[in-house]
mmCIF file of C-alpha atoms in Angstrom:
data_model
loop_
_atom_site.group_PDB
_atom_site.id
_atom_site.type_symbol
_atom_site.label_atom_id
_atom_site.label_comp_id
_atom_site.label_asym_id
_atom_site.label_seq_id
_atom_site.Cartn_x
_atom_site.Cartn_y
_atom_site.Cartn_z
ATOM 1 C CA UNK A 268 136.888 98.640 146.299
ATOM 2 C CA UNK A 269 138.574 101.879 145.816
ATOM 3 C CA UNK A 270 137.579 105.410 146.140
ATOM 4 C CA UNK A 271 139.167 108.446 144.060
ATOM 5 C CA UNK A 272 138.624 111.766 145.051
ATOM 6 C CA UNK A 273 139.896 114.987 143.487
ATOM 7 C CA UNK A 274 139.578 117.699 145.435
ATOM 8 C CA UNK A 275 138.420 121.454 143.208
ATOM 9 C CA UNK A 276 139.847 124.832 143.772
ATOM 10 C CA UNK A 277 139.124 128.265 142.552
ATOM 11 C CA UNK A 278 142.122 130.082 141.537
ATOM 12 C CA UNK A 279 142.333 134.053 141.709
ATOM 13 C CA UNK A 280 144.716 136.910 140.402
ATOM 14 C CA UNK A 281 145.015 140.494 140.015
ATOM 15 C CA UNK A 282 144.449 139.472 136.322
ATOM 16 C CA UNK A 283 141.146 137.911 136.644
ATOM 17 C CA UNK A 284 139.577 141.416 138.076
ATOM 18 C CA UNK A 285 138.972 145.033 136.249
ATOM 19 C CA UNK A 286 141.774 146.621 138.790
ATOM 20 C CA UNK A 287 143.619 145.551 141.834
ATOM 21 C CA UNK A 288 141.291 147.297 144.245
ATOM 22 C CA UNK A 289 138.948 144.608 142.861
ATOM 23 C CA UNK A 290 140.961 142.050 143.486
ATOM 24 C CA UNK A 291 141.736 143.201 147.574
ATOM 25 C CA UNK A 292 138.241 143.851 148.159
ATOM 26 C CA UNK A 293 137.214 140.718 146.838
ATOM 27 C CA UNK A 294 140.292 138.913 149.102
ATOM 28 C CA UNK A 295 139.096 140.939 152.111
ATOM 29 C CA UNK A 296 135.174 140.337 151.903
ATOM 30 C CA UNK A 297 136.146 135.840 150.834
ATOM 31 C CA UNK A 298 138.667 135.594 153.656
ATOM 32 C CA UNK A 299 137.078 137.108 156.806
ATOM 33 C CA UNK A 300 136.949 135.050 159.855
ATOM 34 C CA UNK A 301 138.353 132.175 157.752
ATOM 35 C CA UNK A 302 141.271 129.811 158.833
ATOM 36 C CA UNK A 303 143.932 130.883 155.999
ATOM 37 C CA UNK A 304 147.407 129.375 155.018
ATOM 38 C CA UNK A 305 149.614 132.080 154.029
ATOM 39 C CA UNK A 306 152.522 131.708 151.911
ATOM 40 C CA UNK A 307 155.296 133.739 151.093
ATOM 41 C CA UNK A 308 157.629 134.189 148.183
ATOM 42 C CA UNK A 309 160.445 132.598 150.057
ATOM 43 C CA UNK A 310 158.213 129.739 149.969
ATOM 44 C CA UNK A 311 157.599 129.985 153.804
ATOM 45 C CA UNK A 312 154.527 129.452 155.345
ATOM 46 C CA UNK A 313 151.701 129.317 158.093
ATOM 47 C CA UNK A 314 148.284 129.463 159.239
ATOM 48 C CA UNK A 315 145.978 132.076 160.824
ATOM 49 C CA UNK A 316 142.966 132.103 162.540
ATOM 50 C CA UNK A 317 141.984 134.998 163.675
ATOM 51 C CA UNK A 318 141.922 137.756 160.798
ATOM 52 C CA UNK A 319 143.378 138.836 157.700
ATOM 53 C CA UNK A 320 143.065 141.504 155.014
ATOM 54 C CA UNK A 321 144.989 143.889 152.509
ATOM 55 C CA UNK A 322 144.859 147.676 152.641
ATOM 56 C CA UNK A 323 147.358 150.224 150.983
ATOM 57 C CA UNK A 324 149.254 147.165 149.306
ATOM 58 C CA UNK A 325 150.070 145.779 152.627
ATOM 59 C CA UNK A 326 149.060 142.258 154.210
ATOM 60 C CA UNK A 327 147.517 143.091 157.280
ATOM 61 C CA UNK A 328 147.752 140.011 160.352
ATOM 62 C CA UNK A 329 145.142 140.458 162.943
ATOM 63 C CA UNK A 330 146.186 138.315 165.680
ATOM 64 C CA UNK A 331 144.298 137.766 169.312
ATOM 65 C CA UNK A 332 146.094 138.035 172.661
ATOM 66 C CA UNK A 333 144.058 136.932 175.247
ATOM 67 C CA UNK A 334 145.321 137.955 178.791
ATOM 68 C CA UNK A 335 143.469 137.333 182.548
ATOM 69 C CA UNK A 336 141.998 140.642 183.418
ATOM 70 C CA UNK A 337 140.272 141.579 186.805
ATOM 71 C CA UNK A 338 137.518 144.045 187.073
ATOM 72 C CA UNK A 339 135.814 145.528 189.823
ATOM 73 C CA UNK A 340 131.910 145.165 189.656
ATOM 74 C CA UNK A 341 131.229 149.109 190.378
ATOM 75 C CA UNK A 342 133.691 149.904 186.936
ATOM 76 C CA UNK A 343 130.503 147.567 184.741
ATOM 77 C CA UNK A 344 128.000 149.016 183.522
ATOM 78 C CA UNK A 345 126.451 146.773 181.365
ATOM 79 C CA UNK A 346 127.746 142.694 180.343
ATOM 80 C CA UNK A 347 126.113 140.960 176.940
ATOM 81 C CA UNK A 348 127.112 137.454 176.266
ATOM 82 C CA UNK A 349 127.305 135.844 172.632
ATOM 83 C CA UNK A 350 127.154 132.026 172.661
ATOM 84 C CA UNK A 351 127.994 130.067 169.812
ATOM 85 C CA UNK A 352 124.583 128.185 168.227
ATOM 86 C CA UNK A 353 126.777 125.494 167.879
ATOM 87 C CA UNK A 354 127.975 125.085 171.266
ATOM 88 C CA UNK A 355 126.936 127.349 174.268
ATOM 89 C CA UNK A 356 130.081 126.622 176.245
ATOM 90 C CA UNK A 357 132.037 128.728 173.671
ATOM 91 C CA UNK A 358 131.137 132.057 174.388
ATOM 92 C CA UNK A 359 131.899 135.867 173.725
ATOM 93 C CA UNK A 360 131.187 138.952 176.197
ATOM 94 C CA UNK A 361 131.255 142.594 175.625
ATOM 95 C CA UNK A 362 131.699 144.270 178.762
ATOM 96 C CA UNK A 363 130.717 148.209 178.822
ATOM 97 C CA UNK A 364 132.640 150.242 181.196
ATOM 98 C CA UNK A 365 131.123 153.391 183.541
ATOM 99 C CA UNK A 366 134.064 155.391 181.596
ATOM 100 C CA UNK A 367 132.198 154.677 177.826
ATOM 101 C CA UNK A 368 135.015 151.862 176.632
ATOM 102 C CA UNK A 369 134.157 148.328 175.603
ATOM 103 C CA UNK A 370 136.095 145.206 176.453
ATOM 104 C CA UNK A 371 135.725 142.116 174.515
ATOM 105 C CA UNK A 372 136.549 139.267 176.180
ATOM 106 C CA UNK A 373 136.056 135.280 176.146
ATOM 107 C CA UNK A 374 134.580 134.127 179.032
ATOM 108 C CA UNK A 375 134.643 134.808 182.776
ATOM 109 C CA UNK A 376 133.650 134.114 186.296
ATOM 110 C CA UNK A 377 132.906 135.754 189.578
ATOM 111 C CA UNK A 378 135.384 135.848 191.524
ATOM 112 C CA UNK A 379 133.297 137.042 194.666
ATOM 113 C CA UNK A 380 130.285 140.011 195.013
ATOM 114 C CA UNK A 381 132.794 143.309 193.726
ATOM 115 C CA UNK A 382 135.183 141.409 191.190
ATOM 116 C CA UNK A 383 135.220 140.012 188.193
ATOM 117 C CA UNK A 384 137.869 137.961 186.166
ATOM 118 C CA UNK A 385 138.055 138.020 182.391
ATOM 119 C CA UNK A 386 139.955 136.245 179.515
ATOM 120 C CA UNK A 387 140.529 139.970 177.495
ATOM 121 C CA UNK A 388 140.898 139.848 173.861
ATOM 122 C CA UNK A 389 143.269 142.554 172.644
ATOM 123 C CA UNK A 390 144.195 142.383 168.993
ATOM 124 C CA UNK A 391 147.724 143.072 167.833
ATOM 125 C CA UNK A 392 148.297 143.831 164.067
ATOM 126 C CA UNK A 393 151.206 142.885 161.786
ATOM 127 C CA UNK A 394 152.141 143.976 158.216
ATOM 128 C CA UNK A 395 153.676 142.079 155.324
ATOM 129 C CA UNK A 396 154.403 144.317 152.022
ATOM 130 C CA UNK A 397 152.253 142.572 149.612
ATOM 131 C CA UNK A 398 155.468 141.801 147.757
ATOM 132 C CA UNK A 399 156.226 139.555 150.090
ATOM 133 C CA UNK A 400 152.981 137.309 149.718
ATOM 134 C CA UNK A 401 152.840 134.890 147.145
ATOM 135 C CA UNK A 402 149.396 133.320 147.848
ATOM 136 C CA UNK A 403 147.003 132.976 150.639
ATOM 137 C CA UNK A 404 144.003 129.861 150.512
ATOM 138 C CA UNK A 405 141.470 128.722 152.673
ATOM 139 C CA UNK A 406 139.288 125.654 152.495
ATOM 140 C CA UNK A 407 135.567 125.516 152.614
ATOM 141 C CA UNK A 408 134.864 121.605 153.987
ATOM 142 C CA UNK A 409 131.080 121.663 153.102
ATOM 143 C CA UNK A 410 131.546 123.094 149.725
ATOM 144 C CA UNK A 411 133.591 119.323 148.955
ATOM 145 C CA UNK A 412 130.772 117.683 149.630
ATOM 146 C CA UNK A 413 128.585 118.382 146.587
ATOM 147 C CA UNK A 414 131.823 117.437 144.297
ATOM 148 C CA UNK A 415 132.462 114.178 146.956
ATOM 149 C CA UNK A 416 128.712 113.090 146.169
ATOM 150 C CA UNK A 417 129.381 113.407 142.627
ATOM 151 C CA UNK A 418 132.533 111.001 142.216
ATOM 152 C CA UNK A 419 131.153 108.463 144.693
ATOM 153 C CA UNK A 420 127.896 107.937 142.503
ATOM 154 C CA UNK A 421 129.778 108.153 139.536
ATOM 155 C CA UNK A 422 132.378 105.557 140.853
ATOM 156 C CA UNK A 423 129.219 103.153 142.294
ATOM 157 C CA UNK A 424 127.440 103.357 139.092
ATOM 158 C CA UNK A 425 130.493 102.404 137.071
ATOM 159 C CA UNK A 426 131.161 99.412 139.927
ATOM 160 C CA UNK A 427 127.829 97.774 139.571
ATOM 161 C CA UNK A 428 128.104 97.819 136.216
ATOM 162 C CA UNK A 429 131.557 96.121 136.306
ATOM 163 C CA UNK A 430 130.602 93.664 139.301
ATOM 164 C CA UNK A 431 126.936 92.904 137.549
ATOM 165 C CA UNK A 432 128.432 91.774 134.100
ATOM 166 C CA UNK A 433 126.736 94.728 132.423
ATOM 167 C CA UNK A 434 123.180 92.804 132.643
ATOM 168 C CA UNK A 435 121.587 90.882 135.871
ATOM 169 C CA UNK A 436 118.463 88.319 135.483
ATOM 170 C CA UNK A 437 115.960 88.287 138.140
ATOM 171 C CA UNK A 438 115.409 90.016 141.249
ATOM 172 C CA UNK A 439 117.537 93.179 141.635
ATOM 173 C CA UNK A 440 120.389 91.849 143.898
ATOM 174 C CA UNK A 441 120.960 93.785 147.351
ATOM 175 C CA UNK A 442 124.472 95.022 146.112
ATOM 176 C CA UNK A 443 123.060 96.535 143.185
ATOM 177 C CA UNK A 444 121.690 99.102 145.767
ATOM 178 C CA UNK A 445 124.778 98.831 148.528
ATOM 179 C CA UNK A 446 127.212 99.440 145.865
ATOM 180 C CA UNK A 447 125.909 103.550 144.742
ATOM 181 C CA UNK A 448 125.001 103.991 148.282
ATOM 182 C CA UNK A 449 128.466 102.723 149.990
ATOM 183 C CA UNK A 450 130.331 104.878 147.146
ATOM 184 C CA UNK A 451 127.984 108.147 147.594
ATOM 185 C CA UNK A 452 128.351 108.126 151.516
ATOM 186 C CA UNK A 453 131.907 107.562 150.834
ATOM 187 C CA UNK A 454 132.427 109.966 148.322
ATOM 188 C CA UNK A 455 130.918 112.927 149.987
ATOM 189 C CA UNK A 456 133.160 111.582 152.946
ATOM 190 C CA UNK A 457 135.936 112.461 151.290
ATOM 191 C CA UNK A 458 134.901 115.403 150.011
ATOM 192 C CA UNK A 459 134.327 117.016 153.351
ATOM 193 C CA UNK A 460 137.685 115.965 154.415
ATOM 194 C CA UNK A 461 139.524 117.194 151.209
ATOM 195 C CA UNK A 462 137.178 120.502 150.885
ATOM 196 C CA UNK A 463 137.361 123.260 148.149
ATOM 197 C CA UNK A 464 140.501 125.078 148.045
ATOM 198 C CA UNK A 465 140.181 128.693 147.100
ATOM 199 C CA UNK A 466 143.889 130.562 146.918
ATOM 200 C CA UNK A 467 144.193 134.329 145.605
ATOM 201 C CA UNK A 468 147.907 134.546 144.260
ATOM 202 C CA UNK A 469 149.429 138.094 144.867
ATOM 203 C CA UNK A 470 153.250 136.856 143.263
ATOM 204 C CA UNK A 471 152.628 133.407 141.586
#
């Protein structure tokens, strides 16, 4: 038995808002901390994880540079830890200097009773002229699901139909219930994997 699955988007342009202000602060507020695919005019392309966003008609890039830092325990003040809910091996710190700076950093050990080592996270930003951007998408996994669900019951309904002669005598058969449920858990397989694509064209 075969599955089809087609995966939905959501389309923007400058068009589709009252001004192009609009239209950036409704990029910047979808977009943060997503994983985008950005593609440029030349038809170029590639992926960023970190951070994104438009300001003055420029693309801004916010990438991450993480580089081994030691730091003597007298120079701490304070250290607050943010774990992930998710998994509590993937953590965050925000270390709080005697001199009033912050560090952000991702994770650390002792090293021994004065010093500390750190993974630092500095950020380093790049521009792209927003003439240079033709699009930039994301996908939202879960969001496929509902649309998944959809065409696998659709799909199951229409096979037991087809596999059952249109009529059945007797006893509901065990398929008659495998079929819907085989296609729905299928379906909404699929639709996780393939996702809902949103793009926001800047030079379509």
């Amino acid at each position: 038995m075969m599955f089809l699955f087609i995966g939905c988007s959501s389309i923007y342009k400058v068009s589709n808002f009252p001004s192009k202000e609009k239209f950036y602060e409704d990029f910047n507020k979808s977009v943060k901390n997503k994983f985008v695919k950005v593609t440029l005019r030349n038809d170029s392309a590639f992926n960023l994880q970190t951070g994104i966003m438009v300001s003055n008609d420029s693309l801004i890039l916010i990438k991450q540079i993480i580089s081994e830092q030691k730091i003597k325990k007298n120079n701490i003040k304070n250290i607050k830890y943010f774990y992930d809910n998710m998994d509590i091996s993937n953590y965050t710190i925000k270390i709080f200097l005697n001199d009033g700076s912050i560090v952000n950093a991702k994770n650390g050990e002792i090293f021994n009773d004065s010093l500390y080592i750190f993974n630092i996270i500095k950020e380093q930003k790049e521009y792209l002229t927003i003439r240079e951007v033709k699009e930039v998408s994301y996908k939202s996994n879960w969001l496929g699901v509902p649309f998944g669900f959809g065409t696998g019951l659709g799909l199951g309904m229409v096979a037991t139909k087809i596999e059952s002669g249109l009529s059945y005598q007797g006893s509901i058969p065990s398929w008659f219930i495998v079929v819907p449920i085989t296609s729905i858990i299928a379906g909404s397989i699929l639709g996780w994997f393939e996702g809902y694509n949103y793009t926001y064209q800047f030079n379509p």
